[in-house]
Coordinates of C-alpha atoms and ligand atoms in Angstrom, one line a residue:
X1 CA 91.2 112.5 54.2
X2 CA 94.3 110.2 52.3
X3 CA 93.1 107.2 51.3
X4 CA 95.4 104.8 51.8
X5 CA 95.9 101.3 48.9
X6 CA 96.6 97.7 50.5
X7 CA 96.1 94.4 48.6
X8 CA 95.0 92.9 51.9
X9 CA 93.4 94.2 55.2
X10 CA 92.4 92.6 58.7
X11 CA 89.8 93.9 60.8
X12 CA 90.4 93.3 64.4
X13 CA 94.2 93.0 66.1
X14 CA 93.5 90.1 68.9
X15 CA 95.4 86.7 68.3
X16 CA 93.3 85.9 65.6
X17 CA 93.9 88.7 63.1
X18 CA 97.6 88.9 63.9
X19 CA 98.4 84.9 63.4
X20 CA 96.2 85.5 60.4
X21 CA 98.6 88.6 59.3
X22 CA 101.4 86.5 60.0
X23 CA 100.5 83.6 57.8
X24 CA 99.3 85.9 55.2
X25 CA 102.7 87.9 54.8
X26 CA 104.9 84.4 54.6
X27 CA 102.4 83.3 52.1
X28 CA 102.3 86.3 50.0
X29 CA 105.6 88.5 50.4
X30 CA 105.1 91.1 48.3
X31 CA 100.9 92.2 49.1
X32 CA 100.9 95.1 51.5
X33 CA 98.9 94.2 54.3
X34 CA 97.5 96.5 57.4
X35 CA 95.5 95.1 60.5
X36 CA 93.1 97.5 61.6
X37 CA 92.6 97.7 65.6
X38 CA 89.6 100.1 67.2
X39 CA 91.7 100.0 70.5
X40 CA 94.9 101.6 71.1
X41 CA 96.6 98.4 71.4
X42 CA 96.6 94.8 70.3
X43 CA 95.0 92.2 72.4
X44 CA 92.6 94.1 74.1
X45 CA 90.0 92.1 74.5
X46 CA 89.4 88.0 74.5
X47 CA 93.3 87.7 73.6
X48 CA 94.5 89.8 76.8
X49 CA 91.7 88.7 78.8
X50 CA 91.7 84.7 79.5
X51 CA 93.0 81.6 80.8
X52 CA 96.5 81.6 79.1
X53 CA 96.0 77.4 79.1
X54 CA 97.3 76.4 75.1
X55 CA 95.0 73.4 74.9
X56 CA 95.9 69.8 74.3
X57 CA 92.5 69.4 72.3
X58 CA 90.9 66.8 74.7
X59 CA 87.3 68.1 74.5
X60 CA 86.3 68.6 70.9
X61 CA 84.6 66.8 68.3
X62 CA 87.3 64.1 66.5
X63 CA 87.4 65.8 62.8
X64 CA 86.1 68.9 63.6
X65 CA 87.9 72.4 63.0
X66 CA 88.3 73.0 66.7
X67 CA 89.7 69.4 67.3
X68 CA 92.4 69.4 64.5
X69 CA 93.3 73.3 64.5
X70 CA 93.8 73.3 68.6
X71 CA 95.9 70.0 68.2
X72 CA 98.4 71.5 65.3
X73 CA 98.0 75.2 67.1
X74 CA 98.9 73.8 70.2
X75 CA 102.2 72.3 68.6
X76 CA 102.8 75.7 66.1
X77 CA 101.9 77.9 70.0
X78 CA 105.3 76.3 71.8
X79 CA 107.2 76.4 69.0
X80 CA 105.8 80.5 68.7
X81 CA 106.9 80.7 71.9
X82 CA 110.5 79.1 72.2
X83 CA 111.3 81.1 68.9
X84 CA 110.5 84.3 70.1
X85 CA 111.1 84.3 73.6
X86 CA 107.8 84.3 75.2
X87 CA 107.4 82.1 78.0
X88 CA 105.6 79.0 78.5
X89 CA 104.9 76.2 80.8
X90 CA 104.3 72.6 79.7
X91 CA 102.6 72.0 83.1
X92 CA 100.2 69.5 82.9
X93 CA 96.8 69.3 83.4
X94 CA 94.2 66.8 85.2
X95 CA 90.2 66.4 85.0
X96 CA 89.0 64.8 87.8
X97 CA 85.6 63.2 88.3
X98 CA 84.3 63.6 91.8
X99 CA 81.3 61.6 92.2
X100 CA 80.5 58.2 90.5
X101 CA 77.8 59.8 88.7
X102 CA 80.6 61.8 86.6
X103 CA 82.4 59.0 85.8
X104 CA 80.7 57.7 81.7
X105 CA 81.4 61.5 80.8
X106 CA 85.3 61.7 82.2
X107 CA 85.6 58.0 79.7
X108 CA 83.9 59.9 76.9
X109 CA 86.3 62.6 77.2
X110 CA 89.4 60.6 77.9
X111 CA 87.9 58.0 74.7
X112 CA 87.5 61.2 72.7
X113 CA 90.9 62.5 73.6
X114 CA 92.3 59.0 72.7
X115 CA 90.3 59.6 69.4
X116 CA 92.4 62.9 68.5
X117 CA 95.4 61.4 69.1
X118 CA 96.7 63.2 72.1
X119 CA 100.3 61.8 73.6
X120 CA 100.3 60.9 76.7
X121 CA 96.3 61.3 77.7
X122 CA 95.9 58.5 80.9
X123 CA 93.4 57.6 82.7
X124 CA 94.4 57.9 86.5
X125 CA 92.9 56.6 89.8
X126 CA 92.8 58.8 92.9
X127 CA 96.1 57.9 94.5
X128 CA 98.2 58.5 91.2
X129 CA 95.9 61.9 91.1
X130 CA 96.8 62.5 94.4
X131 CA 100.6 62.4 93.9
X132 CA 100.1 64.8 90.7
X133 CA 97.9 67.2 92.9
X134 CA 98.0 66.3 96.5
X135 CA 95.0 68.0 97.6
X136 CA 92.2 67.0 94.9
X137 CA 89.6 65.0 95.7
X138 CA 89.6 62.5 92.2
X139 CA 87.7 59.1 92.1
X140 CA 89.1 58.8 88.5
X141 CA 90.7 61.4 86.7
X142 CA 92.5 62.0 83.4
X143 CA 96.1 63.3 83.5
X144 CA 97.1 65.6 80.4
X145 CA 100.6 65.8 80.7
X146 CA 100.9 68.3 77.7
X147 CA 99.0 70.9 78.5
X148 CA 100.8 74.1 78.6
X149 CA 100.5 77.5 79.9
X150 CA 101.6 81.1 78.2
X151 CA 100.5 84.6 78.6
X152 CA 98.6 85.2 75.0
X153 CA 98.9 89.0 75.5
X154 CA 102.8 88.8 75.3
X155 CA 101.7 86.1 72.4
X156 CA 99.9 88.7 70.4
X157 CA 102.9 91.2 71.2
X158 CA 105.6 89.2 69.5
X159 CA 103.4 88.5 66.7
X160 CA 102.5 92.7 66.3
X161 CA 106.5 93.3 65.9
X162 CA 107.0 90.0 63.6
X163 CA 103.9 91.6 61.4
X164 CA 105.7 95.2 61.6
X165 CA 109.1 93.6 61.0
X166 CA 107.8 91.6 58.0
X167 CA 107.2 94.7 56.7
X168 CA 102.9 94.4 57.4
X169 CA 101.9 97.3 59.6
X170 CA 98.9 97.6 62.0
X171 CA 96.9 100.9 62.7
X172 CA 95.9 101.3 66.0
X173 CA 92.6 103.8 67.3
X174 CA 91.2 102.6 63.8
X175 CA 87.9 101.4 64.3
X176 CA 86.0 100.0 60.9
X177 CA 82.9 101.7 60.6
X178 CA 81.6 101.1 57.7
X179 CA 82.8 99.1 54.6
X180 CA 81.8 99.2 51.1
X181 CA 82.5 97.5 47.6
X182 CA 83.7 100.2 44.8
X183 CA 85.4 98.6 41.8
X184 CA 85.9 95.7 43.0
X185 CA 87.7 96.7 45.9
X186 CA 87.1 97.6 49.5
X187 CA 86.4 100.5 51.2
X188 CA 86.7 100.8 54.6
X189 CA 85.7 104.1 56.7
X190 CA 87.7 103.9 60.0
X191 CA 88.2 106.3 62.9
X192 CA 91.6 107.2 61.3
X193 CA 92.5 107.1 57.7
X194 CA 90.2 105.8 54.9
X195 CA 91.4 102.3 53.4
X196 CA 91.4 100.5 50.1
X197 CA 91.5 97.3 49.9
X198 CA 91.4 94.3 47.1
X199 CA 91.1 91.4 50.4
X200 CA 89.4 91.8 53.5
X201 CA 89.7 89.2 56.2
X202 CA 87.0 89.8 59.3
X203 CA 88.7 88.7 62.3
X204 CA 86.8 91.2 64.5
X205 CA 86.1 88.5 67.8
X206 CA 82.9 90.0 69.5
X207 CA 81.8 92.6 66.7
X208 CA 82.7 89.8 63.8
X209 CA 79.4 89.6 62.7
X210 CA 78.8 93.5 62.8
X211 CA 81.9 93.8 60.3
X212 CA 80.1 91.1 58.3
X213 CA 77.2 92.6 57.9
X214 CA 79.3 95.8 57.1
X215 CA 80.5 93.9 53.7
X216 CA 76.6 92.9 52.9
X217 CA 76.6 89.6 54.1
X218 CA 73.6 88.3 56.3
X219 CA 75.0 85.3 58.3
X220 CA 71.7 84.2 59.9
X221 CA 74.1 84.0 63.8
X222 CA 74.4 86.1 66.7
X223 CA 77.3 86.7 68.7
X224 CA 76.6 86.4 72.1
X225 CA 78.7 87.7 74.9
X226 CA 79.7 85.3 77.7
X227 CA 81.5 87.0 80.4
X228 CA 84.3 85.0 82.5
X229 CA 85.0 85.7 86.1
X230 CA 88.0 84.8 88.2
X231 CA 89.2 84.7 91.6
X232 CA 92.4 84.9 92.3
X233 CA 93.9 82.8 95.1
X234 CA 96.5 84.6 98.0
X235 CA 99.9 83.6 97.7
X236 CA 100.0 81.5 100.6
X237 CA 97.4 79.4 99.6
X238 CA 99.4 76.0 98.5
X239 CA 96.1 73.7 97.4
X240 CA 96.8 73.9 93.8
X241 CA 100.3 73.2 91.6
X242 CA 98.8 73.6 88.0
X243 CA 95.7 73.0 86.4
X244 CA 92.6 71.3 88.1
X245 CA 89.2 71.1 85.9
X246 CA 86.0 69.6 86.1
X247 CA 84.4 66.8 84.2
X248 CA 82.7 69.6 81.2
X249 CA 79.0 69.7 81.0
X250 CA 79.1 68.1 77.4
X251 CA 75.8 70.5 77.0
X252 CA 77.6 73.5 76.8
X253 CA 80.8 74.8 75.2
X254 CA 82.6 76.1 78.2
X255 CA 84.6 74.2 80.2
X256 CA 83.6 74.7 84.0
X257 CA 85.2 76.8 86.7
X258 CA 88.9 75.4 87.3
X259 CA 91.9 76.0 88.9
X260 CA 94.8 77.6 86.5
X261 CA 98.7 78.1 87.5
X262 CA 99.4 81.5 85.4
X263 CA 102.5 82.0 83.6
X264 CA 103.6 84.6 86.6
X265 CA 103.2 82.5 89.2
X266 CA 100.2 83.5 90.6
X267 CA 97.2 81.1 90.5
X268 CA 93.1 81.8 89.5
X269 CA 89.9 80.0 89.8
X270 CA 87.2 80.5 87.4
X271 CA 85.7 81.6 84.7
X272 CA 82.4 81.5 85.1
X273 CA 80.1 81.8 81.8
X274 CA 78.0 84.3 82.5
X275 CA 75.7 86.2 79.9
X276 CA 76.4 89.8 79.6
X277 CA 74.5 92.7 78.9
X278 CA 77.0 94.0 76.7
X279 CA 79.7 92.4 74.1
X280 CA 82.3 94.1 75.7
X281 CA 80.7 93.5 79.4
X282 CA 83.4 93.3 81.7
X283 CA 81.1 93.7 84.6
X284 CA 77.6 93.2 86.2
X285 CA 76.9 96.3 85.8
X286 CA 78.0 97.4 82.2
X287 CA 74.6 97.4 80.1
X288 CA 74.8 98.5 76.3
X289 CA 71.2 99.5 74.5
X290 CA 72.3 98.5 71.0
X291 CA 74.0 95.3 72.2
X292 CA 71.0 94.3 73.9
X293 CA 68.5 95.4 71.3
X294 CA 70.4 92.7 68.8
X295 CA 70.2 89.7 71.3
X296 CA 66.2 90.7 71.8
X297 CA 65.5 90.8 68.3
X298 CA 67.1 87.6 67.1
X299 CA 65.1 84.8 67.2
X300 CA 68.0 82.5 68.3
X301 CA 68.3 84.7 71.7
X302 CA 64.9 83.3 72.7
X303 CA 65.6 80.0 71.6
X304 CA 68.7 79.9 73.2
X305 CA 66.8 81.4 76.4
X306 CA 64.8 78.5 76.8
X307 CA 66.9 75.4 75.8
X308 CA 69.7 76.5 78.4
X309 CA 67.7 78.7 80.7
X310 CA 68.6 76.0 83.8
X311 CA 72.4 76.4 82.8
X312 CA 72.2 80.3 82.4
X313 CA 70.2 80.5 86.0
X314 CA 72.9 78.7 88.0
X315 CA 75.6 80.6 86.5
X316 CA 73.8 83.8 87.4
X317 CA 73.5 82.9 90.9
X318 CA 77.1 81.7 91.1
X319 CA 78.5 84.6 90.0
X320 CA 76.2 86.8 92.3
X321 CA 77.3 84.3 94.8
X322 CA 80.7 83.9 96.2
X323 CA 79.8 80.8 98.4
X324 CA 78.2 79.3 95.3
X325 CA 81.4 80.2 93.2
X326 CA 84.1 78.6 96.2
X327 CA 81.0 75.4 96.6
X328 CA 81.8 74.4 92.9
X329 CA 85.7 74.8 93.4
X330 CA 85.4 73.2 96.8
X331 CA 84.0 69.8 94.4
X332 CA 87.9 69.5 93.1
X333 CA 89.9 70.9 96.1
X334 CA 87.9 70.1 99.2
X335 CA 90.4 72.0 101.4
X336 CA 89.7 75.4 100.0
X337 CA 88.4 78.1 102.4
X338 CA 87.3 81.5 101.6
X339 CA 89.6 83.6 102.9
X340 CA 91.8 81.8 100.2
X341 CA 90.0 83.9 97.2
X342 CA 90.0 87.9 96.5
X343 CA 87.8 88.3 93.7
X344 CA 90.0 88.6 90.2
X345 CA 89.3 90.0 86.5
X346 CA 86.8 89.0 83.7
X347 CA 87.4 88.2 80.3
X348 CA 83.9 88.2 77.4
X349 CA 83.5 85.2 75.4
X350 CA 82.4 85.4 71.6
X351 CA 80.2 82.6 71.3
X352 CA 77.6 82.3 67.9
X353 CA 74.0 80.9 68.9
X354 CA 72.3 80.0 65.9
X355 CA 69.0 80.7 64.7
X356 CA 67.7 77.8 67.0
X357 CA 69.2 78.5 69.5
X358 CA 72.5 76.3 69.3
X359 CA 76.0 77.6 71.0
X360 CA 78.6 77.0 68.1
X361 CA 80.5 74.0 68.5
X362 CA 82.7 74.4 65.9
X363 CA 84.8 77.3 64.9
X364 CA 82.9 79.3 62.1
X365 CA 85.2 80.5 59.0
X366 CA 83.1 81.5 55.7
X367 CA 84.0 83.2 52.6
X368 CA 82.1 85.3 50.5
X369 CA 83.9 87.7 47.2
X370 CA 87.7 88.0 48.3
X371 CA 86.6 88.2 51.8
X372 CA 86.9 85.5 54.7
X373 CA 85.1 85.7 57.9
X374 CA 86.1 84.4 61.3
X375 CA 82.5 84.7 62.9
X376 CA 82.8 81.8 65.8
X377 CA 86.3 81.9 67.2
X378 CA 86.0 80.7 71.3
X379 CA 88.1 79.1 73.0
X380 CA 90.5 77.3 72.1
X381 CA 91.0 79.6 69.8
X382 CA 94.0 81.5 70.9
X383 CA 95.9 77.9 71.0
X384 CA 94.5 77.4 67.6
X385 CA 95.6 80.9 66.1
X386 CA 98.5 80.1 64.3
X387 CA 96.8 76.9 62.7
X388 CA 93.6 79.1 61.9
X389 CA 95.7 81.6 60.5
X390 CA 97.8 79.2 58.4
X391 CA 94.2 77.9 57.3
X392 CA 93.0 81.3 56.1
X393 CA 96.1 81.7 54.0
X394 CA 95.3 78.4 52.5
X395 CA 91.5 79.3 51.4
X396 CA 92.8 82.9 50.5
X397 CA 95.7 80.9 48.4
X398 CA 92.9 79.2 46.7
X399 CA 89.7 81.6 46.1
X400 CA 91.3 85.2 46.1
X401 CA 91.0 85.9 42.6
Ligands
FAD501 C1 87.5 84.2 79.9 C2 88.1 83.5 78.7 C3 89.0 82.5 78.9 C4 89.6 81.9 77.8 N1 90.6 80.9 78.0 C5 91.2 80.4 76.9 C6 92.3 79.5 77.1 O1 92.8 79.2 78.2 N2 92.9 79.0 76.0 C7 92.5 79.3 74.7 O2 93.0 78.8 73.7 N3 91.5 80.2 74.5 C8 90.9 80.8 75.6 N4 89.9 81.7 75.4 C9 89.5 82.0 74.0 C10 90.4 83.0 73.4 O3 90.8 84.1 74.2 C11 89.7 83.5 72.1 O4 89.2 82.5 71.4 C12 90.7 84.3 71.2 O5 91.4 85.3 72.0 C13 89.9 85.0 70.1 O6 90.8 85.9 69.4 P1 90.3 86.9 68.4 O7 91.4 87.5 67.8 O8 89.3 86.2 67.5 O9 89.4 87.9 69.3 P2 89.8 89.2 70.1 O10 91.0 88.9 70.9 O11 88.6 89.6 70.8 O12 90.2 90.2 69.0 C14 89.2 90.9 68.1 C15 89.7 92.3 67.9 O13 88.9 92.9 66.9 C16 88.8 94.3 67.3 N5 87.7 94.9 66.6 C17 86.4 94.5 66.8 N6 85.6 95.3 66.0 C18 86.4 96.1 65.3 C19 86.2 97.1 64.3 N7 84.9 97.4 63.9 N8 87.2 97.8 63.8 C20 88.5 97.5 64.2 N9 88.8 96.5 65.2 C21 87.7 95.8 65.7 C22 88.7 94.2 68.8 O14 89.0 95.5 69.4 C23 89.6 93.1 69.2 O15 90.9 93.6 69.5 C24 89.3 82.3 76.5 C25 88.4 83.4 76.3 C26 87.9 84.0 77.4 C27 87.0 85.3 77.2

C-alpha cells in the first residue's frame, strides 16, 4: 500500500476536526493537511445528530474553557454562517422556572450568565414570558434573546469544501486503526491508505480516547456514551414558537428535555440523557461487547454508577416511558397532549467520567509530543468549534516543534 506524507493530520471529520482543519490551514498555509473520517461522510455522528441551538453560554462555569470558547464560538458560528450561506436563526431562547422551589437555581444561572457577560440576558416574570411564549407556564424565567439556531450538518459541509478549497483534503471510509511513532513521525494504519504524519491532532468525539491510547498515551478517563432522544411535534401543534428549557439540574451536565424550533421549520422535544450500551448507540436495543467491556472495567464506571444512579434511573424510565417523557414537557407547556408527539431521532453524547466518577465539566484538550487531543468535547461544543479550533492552532503555533 502508498504511503502517503502530510505535515499535519486530523482524526475524526465532525465539527470539531474540520473547524480545527480550518484554523490550522489559515495558520499554516503551506503544511499539507488531511482529515481522516471512518464514515463515508462528514458529520456523521454528534455533529449531524443534535439540537442545532448555537449557545449563548448561559450555563457554564465563568473562566472556564466551555464558558469563554461557547461565548467567542457563538459570535465566530453566525458570522460562519452569514459568510457561507448557511442558514441561521437568532431566535431567542427562555428558561423558565415552574415551581418556587426552582427559583435560587434560575438566579444562579441568570447571575452566572450576567457573570459571562452575555447581552441582553433578563430576568422576566410570567406575563412578559407569556407574551414571548404564550403557552408556557413560567413563574420567573430568563429571556436569552441571542440564542440562535443552525443546522450543524450543513455547518460541517461548508467547512469540508472551505478545507478542500484551501487546498486541505479529507479522506473519507478511512478509519485510524492503529497509530505509531517512527522517526519522529506518525504512522497511521487506516482502512484506506497508510499515512505519515509529523502532527497529529485527535478530534475523534466518541472513540477520542481510543485514538489516544492508539499514540501511547494513558489518559486515566472514559468516554461514556449518553444517548439523546427526541420527539418530534405534528405540524399543527402551535404551543411552541422557539426554544423553551428547563431550569438545568446543576448536578449534571446536560441540560434537560426542552422544546427546540429547528432551522426547517419543524419543531422537537427532547433529548433525553440516556446511557447507552454502545458509543455509537443510537437505540435501546444497540449493545456493543467491547464498548461495554471498557465501561465495566474502568473504575470511574462504578463510581459514576453510584454517585448518579438516582439521575441515570429516572432517565431510564423516561425514555422507556412516553407519558413520563410528555409529564416532564408538560412542566413548561402545560397544554401539551400526546397525540401532539411522534417519537423522533437520537443523537450519542461524548461525555468523559473521571476516575471518580465525575461527568467532565469542562472541555478536555491535552497535548503530548506534536500531538493535541480533544478527549471531552460535549455540548456546546459544536457552537464552540471554530473558537476550539482557533485555540488548537494557537497551542500547535506554540509547542509543535
Ligand atoms: C443529542 C445531542 C444534542 C446536542 N445539542 C447541541 C446543541 O444544541 N448545541 C451545541 O453546541 N452542541 C450540541 N451537542 C454537542 C455537539 O453535537 C458536539 O459537542 C459536537 O458535535 C462534537 O463534535 P466532534 O467533532 O468532537 O464529534 P463528532 O461529531 O462525533 O465527530 C467525531 C468524528 O470522528 C470520527 N472518528 C472516530 N474515531 C475515528 C477513527 N478511529 N478514525 C477516523 N475517524 C474517526 C467519527 O466518525 C466522527 O465523525 C449535542 C450533542 C448531542 C449528541
Amino acid at each position: 500500500m502508498n504511503t502517503k506524507f502530510y505535515d499535519i493530520a486530523i482524526v475524526g471529520g465532525g465539527i470539531v476536526g474540520l473547524a480545527t482543519a480550518l484554523a490550522l490551514k489559515a495558520r499554516f498555509p503551506r503544511y499539507s493537511l488531511t482529515v481522516l473520517e471512518k464514515e463515508s461522510e462528514v458529520a456523521h455522528h454528534q455533529t449531524g445528530h443534535n439540537s442545532g441551538v448555537i449557545h449563548a453560554g448561559i450555563y457554564y462555569k465563568p473562566g472556564s474553557y466551555k464558558a469563554k470558547l461557547c461565548i467567542e464560538g457563538a459570535r465566530l458560528m453566525l458570522e460562519f454562517c452569514r459568510e457561507n450561506s448557511v442558514p441561521y436563526d437568532r431566535c431567542g431562547k427562555l428558561i423558565v422556572a415552574t415551581t418556587a422551589e426552582e427559583l435560587p437555581r434560575l438566579h444562579n444561572l441568570y447571575e452566572r450568565g450576567r457573570a459571562n457577560g452575555i447581552a441582553g440576558l433578563e430576568l422576566i416574570d410570567p406575563e412578559r414570558a407569556r407574551e414571548i411564549e404564550p403557552h408556557t407556564n413560567a413563574v420567573q424565567a430568563i429571556y436569552s434573546p441571542d440564542t440562535a439556531i443552525t443546522d450543524f450538518g450543513q455547518v460541517a459541509a461548508a467547512m469540508a469544501r472551505n478545507i478542500r478549497n484551501t487546498g486541505g483534503e479529507i479522506l473519507l471510509s478511512s478509519r485510524v486503526l492503529g497509530i505509531r511513532g517512527t522517526g519522529g513521525d506518525y504512522h497511521l494504519e487506516t482502512a484506506g491508505a497508510d499515512i505519515r504524519c509529523r502532527r497529529l491532532i485527535n478530534c475523534a468525539g466518541l472513540h477520542a480516547d481510543r485514538v489516544a491510547r492508539m499514540m501511547g498515551l494513558h489518559p486515566e478517563i472514559l468516554l461514556l456514551p449518553f444517548r439523546g432522544e427526541y420527539y418530534t411535534l405534528g405540524p399543527e401543534c402551535r404551543l411552541v414558537r422557539n426554544l423553551i428549557y428547563p431550569v438545568a439540574d446543576p448536578q449534571f451536565p446536560f441540560l434537560g428535555v426542552h422544546f427546540t424550533k429547528k432551522i426547517d421549520g419543524g419543531y422537537e422535544a427532547g433529548p433525553n440523557a440516556v446511557l447507552a450500551f454502545a458509543r455509537e448507540g443510537y437505540r435501546f436495543g444497540n449493545v456493543c461487547w467491547k464498548d461495554l467491556a471498557a465501561m465495566f472495567t474502568h473504575p470511574g464506571f462504578w463510581a459514576m454508577a453510584w454517585r448518579y444512579w438516582h439521575i441515570q434511573a429516572y432517565e431510564l424510565y423516561r425514555s422507556l416511558s412516553r407519558r413520563a417523557f410528555l409529564n416532564a414537557l408538560q412542566k413548561l407547556v402545560p397544554e401539551l397532549q400526546d397525540r401532539d408527539l411522534a417519537r423522533g431521532g437520537s443523537g450519542v453524547r461524548a461525555q468523559v467520567v473521571t476516575r471518580e466518577g465525575l461527568l467532565a465539566d469542562d472541555f478536555i484538550i491535552v497535548e503530548s509530543h506534536n500531538a493535541i487531543n480533544v478527549l471531552n468535547a460535549p455540548s456546546p461544543a459544536a457552537t464552540a468549534s471554530i473558537a476550539i479550533g482557533n485555540y488548537i492552532a494557537d497551542l500547535a503555533a506554540k509547542h509543535f516543534e
